[in-house]
Amino acid sequence: MIRVKGLKKSFGDLQVLKGINTEIGKGECVALIGPSGTGKSVFLRSMALLEKPDEGQIVINDVDITDKKININKIREKMGMVYQGYHLFSHLNVLENITLALRKIKKTKPEKANLKAKELLSMVGLVEKAESYPGQLSGGQQQRIAIARSLAMEPEILLFDEPTSALDPAMTYEVLSIIKKLTKTGMTMLIVTHEMAFAKEISDRVFYMDEGIIYEEGTPIDLFENPQKPQTQIFIRGLKLFHYTIISRDFDLIAMNAQIELFSQKHQIIPKKKYHIQLILEELLVEIMKNCYQEESPRIDISVEYSKETQALKIQIDYPSSSYNPFRAHSDEDDFDNLGILLVKNVAQACSHTYTNSTNHIHITF
Ligand code: ADP
Ligand code: MG
């Protein structure tokens, strides 16, 4: 039903959409997720012809809506859009808000328009508010009215751009339950949302947007439980990353520890775990320096990965040199002076060393 081919859009030097390609079937409900600033809104706005793409096509029911000769207003009627802000007219009551476009654009008779509005109000559970003004309604109620207003035009496609991000949890639930109801009517929907549990429950497919493209897509199970690509994994697992590279034997340990301190504060890593990160790195760095980089300059890459969800920590240390495994005693006397390594082994749940492409890799989880 919808085919998007090579869709590109820049603002000045900033290329936001770098070539979106996808197909969405009739009646499909697609959740669009991803970090902010990755072009989800721009993509949705392009579909609604509120944004003019630089390149590419959007074909809906075999009609290329990016074609210059197309009647934009006719196309817009087929699309309903619901935003974070409800944009209801404050001087019109609920019934008037819902029927406005019907009366003005579709020239529907007032009685018929009102009948339709009442049906929709019943669908969103707000019949009793027909005569109220937007200012007299909660945010959740206003958003339900905004949905009813979109539906009044009988769109073929409904686009939602973070419909609940301005709402508190109870109101979010009200609105989400209406959207869920709509999925059962066979409406084709594209929903940008940060409500991951909701996206997982109601969508047929999930698009993860990043780097200006649909970076990964799949069924909700695929995408939320088994993401394949690195950026998706970081996003889905709520992974937080810390990187540090050491290129001098006299590297600034105090500065590194201060950065770990900041990283831990930012992501609420408990003090004991933060201390363990510092301890593990200090002990291993000493060993690696001593055994691998006595003469030459070191090149040690450190990354710490923290999962907000499971609170698991992973440390990876990569260092090109001859093979050196700090976890194995290299001579008898090592057994005595390697107290530092013993400490590391004691703190870690698992530690491993591998050697590939002339580079040592240490993995530690705890
Ligand atoms: P998302 O919805 O994924 O958070 P947006 O689609 O709103 O992201 O924006 C993507 C990028 O495009 C952002 O960097 C934003 O600042 C930029 N952008 C969006 N609209 C405009 C515009 N009209 N003019 C200039 N830059 C814009
Ligand atoms: Mg947005």
GROMACS .gro file of C-alpha atoms and ligand atoms in nm:
model
  394
    1MET     CA    1   0.000   0.000   0.000
    2ILE     CA    2   0.280   0.242   0.092
    3ARG     CA    3   0.614   0.220  -0.084
    4VAL     CA    4   0.900   0.448   0.010
    5LYS     CA    5   1.201   0.456  -0.221
    6GLY     CA    6   1.530   0.638  -0.165
    7LEU     CA    7   1.371   0.914   0.041
    8LYS     CA    8   1.623   1.187   0.121
    9LYS     CA    9   1.590   1.516   0.303
   10SER     CA   10   1.845   1.772   0.416
   11PHE     CA   11   1.820   2.098   0.605
   12GLY     CA   12   2.116   2.304   0.490
   13ASP     CA   13   2.425   2.093   0.549
   14LEU     CA   14   2.243   1.850   0.772
   15GLN     CA   15   2.129   1.540   0.588
   16VAL     CA   16   1.853   1.398   0.805
   17LEU     CA   17   1.707   1.128   0.579
   18LYS     CA   18   1.977   0.948   0.383
   19GLY     CA   19   1.765   0.711   0.181
   20ILE     CA   20   1.462   0.553   0.341
   21ASN     CA   21   1.335   0.241   0.167
   22THR     CA   22   1.042   0.038   0.289
   23GLU     CA   23   0.699  -0.101   0.218
   24ILE     CA   24   0.403  -0.095   0.450
   25GLY     CA   25   0.099  -0.309   0.385
   26LYS     CA   26  -0.265  -0.212   0.420
   27GLY     CA   27  -0.381  -0.253   0.779
   28GLU     CA   28  -0.030  -0.280   0.911
   29CYS     CA   29   0.067  -0.107   1.233
   30VAL     CA   30   0.430   0.001   1.232
   31ALA     CA   31   0.609   0.142   1.535
   32LEU     CA   32   0.891   0.383   1.463
   33ILE     CA   33   1.151   0.400   1.736
   34GLY     CA   34   1.499   0.541   1.775
   35PRO     CA   35   1.706   0.809   1.946
   36SER     CA   36   1.583   1.167   1.917
   37GLY     CA   37   1.709   1.368   1.626
   38THR     CA   38   1.724   1.070   1.391
   39GLY     CA   39   1.455   1.201   1.158
   40LYS     CA   40   1.146   1.012   1.275
   41SER     CA   41   0.933   1.327   1.268
   42VAL     CA   42   1.079   1.439   0.938
   43PHE     CA   43   0.995   1.101   0.789
   44LEU     CA   44   0.638   1.116   0.918
   45ARG     CA   45   0.597   1.475   0.804
   46SER     CA   46   0.722   1.376   0.458
   47MET     CA   47   0.453   1.109   0.441
   48ALA     CA   48   0.191   1.370   0.529
   49LEU     CA   49   0.337   1.607   0.264
   50LEU     CA   50   0.421   1.860   0.531
   51GLU     CA   51   0.785   1.830   0.432
   52LYS     CA   52   0.914   1.825   0.077
   53PRO     CA   53   1.166   1.547   0.020
   54ASP     CA   54   1.483   1.631  -0.180
   55GLU     CA   55   1.491   1.293  -0.350
   56GLY     CA   56   1.298   0.971  -0.358
   57GLN     CA   57   0.939   0.867  -0.382
   58ILE     CA   58   0.647   0.788  -0.159
   59VAL     CA   59   0.393   0.580  -0.344
   60ILE     CA   60   0.056   0.524  -0.183
   61ASN     CA   61  -0.188   0.292  -0.360
   62ASP     CA   62   0.015   0.329  -0.679
   63VAL     CA   63   0.002   0.708  -0.664
   64ASP     CA   64   0.336   0.884  -0.631
   65ILE     CA   65   0.251   1.154  -0.379
   66THR     CA   66   0.587   1.327  -0.432
   67ASP     CA   67   0.491   1.391  -0.796
   68LYS     CA   68   0.463   1.767  -0.857
   69LYS     CA   69   0.141   1.728  -1.053
   70ILE     CA   70  -0.041   1.568  -0.766
   71ASN     CA   71  -0.330   1.736  -0.585
   72ILE     CA   72  -0.176   1.776  -0.242
   73ASN     CA   73  -0.505   1.846  -0.067
   74LYS     CA   74  -0.665   1.527  -0.196
   75ILE     CA   75  -0.368   1.327  -0.067
   76ARG     CA   76  -0.367   1.503   0.270
   77GLU     CA   77  -0.727   1.397   0.322
   78LYS     CA   78  -0.615   1.037   0.314
   79MET     CA   79  -0.370   1.098   0.597
   80GLY     CA   80  -0.455   1.167   0.955
   81MET     CA   81  -0.183   1.301   1.174
   82VAL     CA   82  -0.178   1.312   1.553
   83TYR     CA   83   0.096   1.511   1.723
   84GLN     CA   84   0.239   1.535   2.069
   85GLY     CA   85   0.052   1.865   2.114
   86TYR     CA   86  -0.317   1.828   2.039
   87HIS     CA   87  -0.370   2.153   1.844
   88LEU     CA   88  -0.742   2.172   1.915
   89PHE     CA   89  -0.912   2.506   1.857
   90SER     CA   90  -0.970   2.648   2.204
   91HIS     CA   91  -1.263   2.866   2.096
   92LEU     CA   92  -1.451   2.569   1.949
   93ASN     CA   93  -1.617   2.302   2.155
   94VAL     CA   94  -1.534   1.934   2.117
   95LEU     CA   95  -1.807   1.864   1.865
   96GLU     CA   96  -1.711   2.167   1.657
   97ASN     CA   97  -1.345   2.070   1.665
   98ILE     CA   98  -1.423   1.723   1.537
   99THR     CA   99  -1.665   1.834   1.268
  100LEU     CA  100  -1.473   2.139   1.145
  101ALA     CA  101  -1.284   1.973   0.860
  102LEU     CA  102  -1.585   1.764   0.766
  103ARG     CA  103  -1.798   2.075   0.728
  104LYS     CA  104  -1.537   2.301   0.567
  105ILE     CA  105  -1.342   2.061   0.348
  106LYS     CA  106  -1.576   1.773   0.280
  107LYS     CA  107  -1.887   1.998   0.287
  108THR     CA  108  -2.069   1.743   0.498
  109LYS     CA  109  -2.414   1.851   0.622
  110PRO     CA  110  -2.406   1.958   0.991
  111GLU     CA  111  -2.649   1.684   1.108
  112LYS     CA  112  -2.445   1.415   0.936
  113ALA     CA  113  -2.118   1.557   1.065
  114ASN     CA  114  -2.253   1.570   1.419
  115LEU     CA  115  -2.374   1.213   1.397
  116LYS     CA  116  -2.031   1.102   1.283
  117ALA     CA  117  -1.864   1.302   1.564
  118LYS     CA  118  -2.088   1.140   1.825
  119GLU     CA  119  -1.995   0.795   1.696
  120LEU     CA  120  -1.628   0.884   1.724
  121LEU     CA  121  -1.674   1.035   2.069
  122SER     CA  122  -1.825   0.709   2.176
  123MET     CA  123  -1.527   0.526   2.032
  124VAL     CA  124  -1.286   0.738   2.237
  125GLY     CA  125  -1.514   0.726   2.541
  126LEU     CA  126  -1.592   1.097   2.561
  127VAL     CA  127  -1.957   1.136   2.455
  128GLU     CA  128  -2.032   1.340   2.765
  129LYS     CA  129  -1.770   1.599   2.667
  130ALA     CA  130  -1.928   1.691   2.332
  131GLU     CA  131  -2.016   2.043   2.449
  132SER     CA  132  -1.698   2.103   2.650
  133TYR     CA  133  -1.414   2.327   2.541
  134PRO     CA  134  -1.055   2.198   2.513
  135GLY     CA  135  -0.948   2.405   2.816
  136GLN     CA  136  -1.192   2.207   3.030
  137LEU     CA  137  -1.034   1.873   2.938
  138SER     CA  138  -0.726   1.691   3.061
  139GLY     CA  139  -0.431   1.637   2.827
  140GLY     CA  140  -0.528   1.275   2.780
  141GLN     CA  141  -0.886   1.370   2.693
  142GLN     CA  142  -0.769   1.636   2.450
  143GLN     CA  143  -0.547   1.385   2.277
  144ARG     CA  144  -0.840   1.141   2.249
  145ILE     CA  145  -1.041   1.421   2.089
  146ALA     CA  146  -0.751   1.492   1.851
  147ILE     CA  147  -0.760   1.125   1.749
  148ALA     CA  148  -1.137   1.142   1.695
  149ARG     CA  149  -1.088   1.456   1.486
  150SER     CA  150  -0.836   1.276   1.263
  151LEU     CA  151  -1.067   0.979   1.225
  152ALA     CA  152  -1.358   1.201   1.123
  153MET     CA  153  -1.198   1.254   0.783
  154GLU     CA  154  -1.187   0.876   0.734
  155PRO     CA  155  -0.816   0.868   0.655
  156GLU     CA  156  -0.659   0.563   0.498
  157ILE     CA  157  -0.345   0.611   0.699
  158LEU     CA  158  -0.298   0.745   1.050
  159LEU     CA  159   0.035   0.890   1.149
  160PHE     CA  160   0.114   0.942   1.516
  161ASP     CA  161   0.414   1.145   1.627
  162GLU     CA  162   0.483   1.073   1.994
  163PRO     CA  163   0.115   1.101   2.083
  164THR     CA  164   0.172   1.043   2.454
  165SER     CA  165   0.502   1.208   2.532
  166ALA     CA  166   0.337   1.515   2.687
  167LEU     CA  167   0.113   1.305   2.912
  168ASP     CA  168   0.145   1.158   3.259
  169PRO     CA  169   0.128   0.777   3.294
  170ALA     CA  170  -0.248   0.751   3.358
  171MET     CA  171  -0.333   0.969   3.058
  172THR     CA  172  -0.076   0.788   2.848
  173TYR     CA  173  -0.262   0.469   2.922
  174GLU     CA  174  -0.596   0.623   2.814
  175VAL     CA  175  -0.453   0.732   2.483
  176LEU     CA  176  -0.262   0.411   2.417
  177SER     CA  177  -0.573   0.206   2.479
  178ILE     CA  178  -0.754   0.404   2.208
  179ILE     CA  179  -0.468   0.346   1.963
  180LYS     CA  180  -0.474  -0.021   2.051
  181LYS     CA  181  -0.844  -0.028   1.973
  182LEU     CA  182  -0.768   0.121   1.633
  183THR     CA  183  -0.527  -0.157   1.544
  184LYS     CA  184  -0.823  -0.394   1.557
  185THR     CA  185  -1.012  -0.190   1.296
  186GLY     CA  186  -0.752  -0.259   1.030
  187MET     CA  187  -0.636   0.102   1.011
  188THR     CA  188  -0.291   0.146   0.857
  189MET     CA  189  -0.082   0.321   1.118
  190LEU     CA  190   0.267   0.452   1.163
  191ILE     CA  191   0.344   0.544   1.522
  192VAL     CA  192   0.653   0.720   1.653
  193THR     CA  193   0.674   0.633   2.019
  194HIS     CA  194   0.904   0.604   2.317
  195GLU     CA  195   0.664   0.360   2.484
  196MET     CA  196   0.857   0.044   2.413
  197ALA     CA  197   0.625  -0.199   2.589
  198PHE     CA  198   0.334  -0.053   2.394
  199ALA     CA  199   0.520  -0.069   2.063
  200LYS     CA  200   0.604  -0.429   2.132
  201GLU     CA  201   0.248  -0.520   2.218
  202ILE     CA  202   0.057  -0.352   1.939
  203SER     CA  203   0.278  -0.325   1.635
  204ASP     CA  204   0.308  -0.574   1.351
  205ARG     CA  205   0.652  -0.441   1.268
  206VAL     CA  206   0.907  -0.214   1.426
  207PHE     CA  207   1.141   0.021   1.244
  208TYR     CA  208   1.449   0.134   1.431
  209MET     CA  209   1.565   0.464   1.282
  210ASP     CA  210   1.925   0.574   1.315
  211GLU     CA  211   2.196   0.721   1.094
  212GLY     CA  212   1.936   0.867   0.859
  213ILE     CA  213   1.791   0.534   0.751
  214ILE     CA  214   1.570   0.253   0.873
  215TYR     CA  215   1.872   0.099   1.036
  216GLU     CA  216   1.697  -0.223   1.137
  217GLU     CA  217   1.344  -0.353   1.107
  218GLY     CA  218   1.168  -0.663   1.221
  219THR     CA  219   0.880  -0.810   1.413
  220PRO     CA  220   0.850  -0.674   1.767
  221ILE     CA  221   0.994  -1.000   1.900
  222ASP     CA  222   1.293  -0.985   1.663
  223LEU     CA  223   1.369  -0.626   1.730
  224PHE     CA  224   1.313  -0.604   2.103
  225GLU     CA  225   1.442  -0.943   2.206
  226ASN     CA  226   1.705  -1.015   1.947
  227PRO     CA  227   1.832  -0.699   1.780
  228GLN     CA  228   2.103  -0.779   1.527
  229LYS     CA  229   2.289  -0.455   1.463
  230PRO     CA  230   2.510  -0.265   1.709
  231GLN     CA  231   2.318   0.064   1.731
  232THR     CA  232   1.989  -0.120   1.777
  233GLN     CA  233   2.136  -0.330   2.053
  234ILE     CA  234   2.264  -0.023   2.232
  235PHE     CA  235   1.925   0.145   2.204
  236ILE     CA  236   1.711  -0.154   2.297
  237ARG     CA  237   1.921  -0.275   2.584
  238GLY     CA  238   1.964   0.076   2.714
  239LEU     CA  239   2.338   0.024   2.704
  240LYS     CA  240   2.559   0.305   2.819
  241LEU     CA  241   2.911   0.320   2.691
  242PHE     CA  242   3.229   0.467   2.825
  243HIS     CA  243   3.545   0.482   2.611
  244TYR     CA  244   3.898   0.571   2.700
  245THR     CA  245   4.219   0.532   2.504
  246ILE     CA  246   4.565   0.528   2.654
  247ILE     CA  247   4.856   0.627   2.430
  248SER     CA  248   5.118   0.727   2.684
  249ARG     CA  249   5.300   0.540   2.957
  250ASP     CA  250   5.242   0.843   3.178
  251PHE     CA  251   4.870   0.853   3.117
  252ASP     CA  252   4.659   1.047   3.359
  253LEU     CA  253   4.502   0.786   3.585
  254ILE     CA  254   4.333   1.048   3.800
  255ALA     CA  255   4.164   1.199   3.494
  256MET     CA  256   4.048   0.856   3.378
  257ASN     CA  257   3.904   0.780   3.720
  258ALA     CA  258   3.731   1.115   3.727
  259GLN     CA  259   3.564   1.033   3.395
  260ILE     CA  260   3.450   0.698   3.529
  261GLU     CA  261   3.312   0.884   3.828
  262LEU     CA  262   3.109   1.111   3.599
  263PHE     CA  263   2.992   0.821   3.383
  264SER     CA  264   2.875   0.636   3.694
  265GLN     CA  265   2.693   0.936   3.834
  266LYS     CA  266   2.521   1.002   3.504
  267HIS     CA  267   2.388   0.647   3.477
  268GLN     CA  268   2.332   0.581   3.846
  269ILE     CA  269   2.587   0.304   3.873
  270ILE     CA  270   2.612   0.217   4.241
  271PRO     CA  271   2.934   0.325   4.418
  272LYS     CA  272   3.052  -0.031   4.479
  273LYS     CA  273   3.034  -0.114   4.110
  274LYS     CA  274   3.199   0.213   4.016
  275TYR     CA  275   3.482   0.131   4.252
  276HIS     CA  276   3.512  -0.211   4.093
  277ILE     CA  277   3.542  -0.059   3.744
  278GLN     CA  278   3.825   0.161   3.868
  279LEU     CA  279   3.995  -0.123   4.051
  280ILE     CA  280   3.981  -0.362   3.756
  281LEU     CA  281   4.113  -0.104   3.512
  282GLU     CA  282   4.392   0.013   3.739
  283GLU     CA  283   4.520  -0.334   3.813
  284LEU     CA  284   4.501  -0.454   3.455
  285LEU     CA  285   4.654  -0.140   3.309
  286VAL     CA  286   4.954  -0.177   3.538
  287GLU     CA  287   5.001  -0.538   3.429
  288ILE     CA  288   4.954  -0.461   3.060
  289MET     CA  289   5.197  -0.167   3.070
  290LYS     CA  290   5.453  -0.371   3.257
  291ASN     CA  291   5.437  -0.671   3.028
  292CYS     CA  292   5.356  -0.528   2.684
  293TYR     CA  293   5.481  -0.174   2.659
  294GLN     CA  294   5.814  -0.142   2.833
  295GLU     CA  295   5.981   0.039   2.548
  296GLU     CA  296   5.722   0.139   2.294
  297SER     CA  297   5.421   0.365   2.340
  298PRO     CA  298   5.110   0.187   2.454
  299ARG     CA  299   4.783   0.175   2.264
  300ILE     CA  300   4.517   0.052   2.500
  301ASP     CA  301   4.148   0.090   2.420
  302ILE     CA  302   3.908   0.061   2.707
  303SER     CA  303   3.534   0.037   2.682
  304VAL     CA  304   3.288  -0.005   2.963
  305GLU     CA  305   2.932  -0.102   2.881
  306TYR     CA  306   2.655  -0.066   3.136
  307SER     CA  307   2.305  -0.203   3.093
  308LYS     CA  308   2.048   0.005   3.278
  309GLU     CA  309   1.805  -0.283   3.249
  310THR     CA  310   2.013  -0.560   3.407
  311GLN     CA  311   2.278  -0.345   3.578
  312ALA     CA  312   2.537  -0.573   3.420
  313LEU     CA  313   2.879  -0.425   3.351
  314LYS     CA  314   3.116  -0.535   3.080
  315ILE     CA  315   3.468  -0.416   3.038
  316GLN     CA  316   3.662  -0.468   2.720
  317ILE     CA  317   4.030  -0.385   2.687
  318ASP     CA  318   4.205  -0.411   2.350
  319TYR     CA  319   4.581  -0.374   2.314
  320PRO     CA  320   4.795  -0.456   2.013
  321SER     CA  321   5.123  -0.621   2.114
  322SER     CA  322   5.257  -0.972   2.142
  323SER     CA  323   5.018  -1.210   2.307
  324TYR     CA  324   4.991  -1.151   2.678
  325ASN     CA  325   4.723  -1.298   2.901
  326PRO     CA  326   4.724  -1.127   3.239
  327PHE     CA  327   4.503  -1.394   3.393
  328ARG     CA  328   4.760  -1.667   3.354
  329ALA     CA  329   5.069  -1.688   3.566
  330HIS     CA  330   5.371  -1.658   3.338
  331SER     CA  331   5.631  -1.776   3.582
  332ASP     CA  332   5.636  -1.917   3.932
  333GLU     CA  333   5.714  -1.588   4.096
  334ASP     CA  334   5.418  -1.423   3.919
  335ASP     CA  335   5.192  -1.622   4.142
  336PHE     CA  336   5.313  -1.416   4.434
  337ASP     CA  337   5.322  -1.062   4.305
  338ASN     CA  338   4.999  -1.081   4.107
  339LEU     CA  339   4.779  -0.977   4.393
  340GLY     CA  340   4.619  -0.718   4.166
  341ILE     CA  341   4.507  -0.985   3.919
  342LEU     CA  342   4.375  -1.196   4.205
  343LEU     CA  343   4.165  -0.899   4.312
  344VAL     CA  344   4.031  -0.861   3.959
  345LYS     CA  345   3.941  -1.229   3.937
  346ASN     CA  346   3.770  -1.203   4.270
  347VAL     CA  347   3.549  -0.911   4.165
  348ALA     CA  348   3.468  -1.037   3.815
  349GLN     CA  349   3.203  -1.293   3.729
  350ALA     CA  350   3.398  -1.391   3.423
  351CYS     CA  351   3.723  -1.284   3.265
  352SER     CA  352   3.872  -1.397   2.940
  353HIS     CA  353   4.164  -1.323   2.712
  354THR     CA  354   4.179  -1.380   2.336
  355TYR     CA  355   4.440  -1.290   2.079
  356THR     CA  356   4.347  -1.208   1.720
  357ASN     CA  357   4.506  -0.991   1.448
  358SER     CA  358   4.805  -0.919   1.670
  359THR     CA  359   4.575  -0.767   1.928
  360ASN     CA  360   4.491  -0.883   2.279
  361HIS     CA  361   4.129  -0.864   2.389
  362ILE     CA  362   4.021  -0.886   2.748
  363HIS     CA  363   3.655  -0.926   2.840
  364ILE     CA  364   3.533  -0.894   3.194
  365THR     CA  365   3.176  -0.909   3.317
  366PHE     CA  366   3.054  -0.833   3.665
  367ADP     P1  367   1.323   1.291   1.571
  367ADP     O1  368   1.177   1.308   1.545
  367ADP     O2  369   1.377   1.157   1.532
  367ADP     O3  370   1.361   1.325   1.712
  367ADP     P2  371   1.343   1.505   1.380
  367ADP     O4  372   1.287   1.434   1.262
  367ADP     O5  373   1.253   1.599   1.451
  367ADP     O6  374   1.403   1.396   1.481
  367ADP     O7  375   1.471   1.586   1.340
  367ADP     C1  376   1.584   1.530   1.279
  367ADP     C2  377   1.688   1.638   1.259
  367ADP     O8  378   1.642   1.732   1.163
  367ADP     C3  379   1.720   1.718   1.384
  367ADP     O9  380   1.857   1.740   1.389
  367ADP     C4  381   1.642   1.845   1.365
  367ADP    O10  382   1.705   1.951   1.432
  367ADP     C5  383   1.646   1.862   1.215
  367ADP     N1  384   1.529   1.935   1.164
  367ADP     C6  385   1.403   1.891   1.167
  367ADP     N2  386   1.318   1.980   1.110
  367ADP     C7  387   1.396   2.084   1.070
  367ADP     C8  388   1.369   2.208   1.003
  367ADP     N3  389   1.246   2.241   0.965
  367ADP     N4  390   1.475   2.288   0.979
  367ADP     C9  391   1.599   2.254   1.015
  367ADP     N5  392   1.631   2.140   1.077
  367ADP    C10  393   1.531   2.055   1.105
  368MG      MG  394   1.027   1.377   1.666
   0.00000   0.00000   0.00000
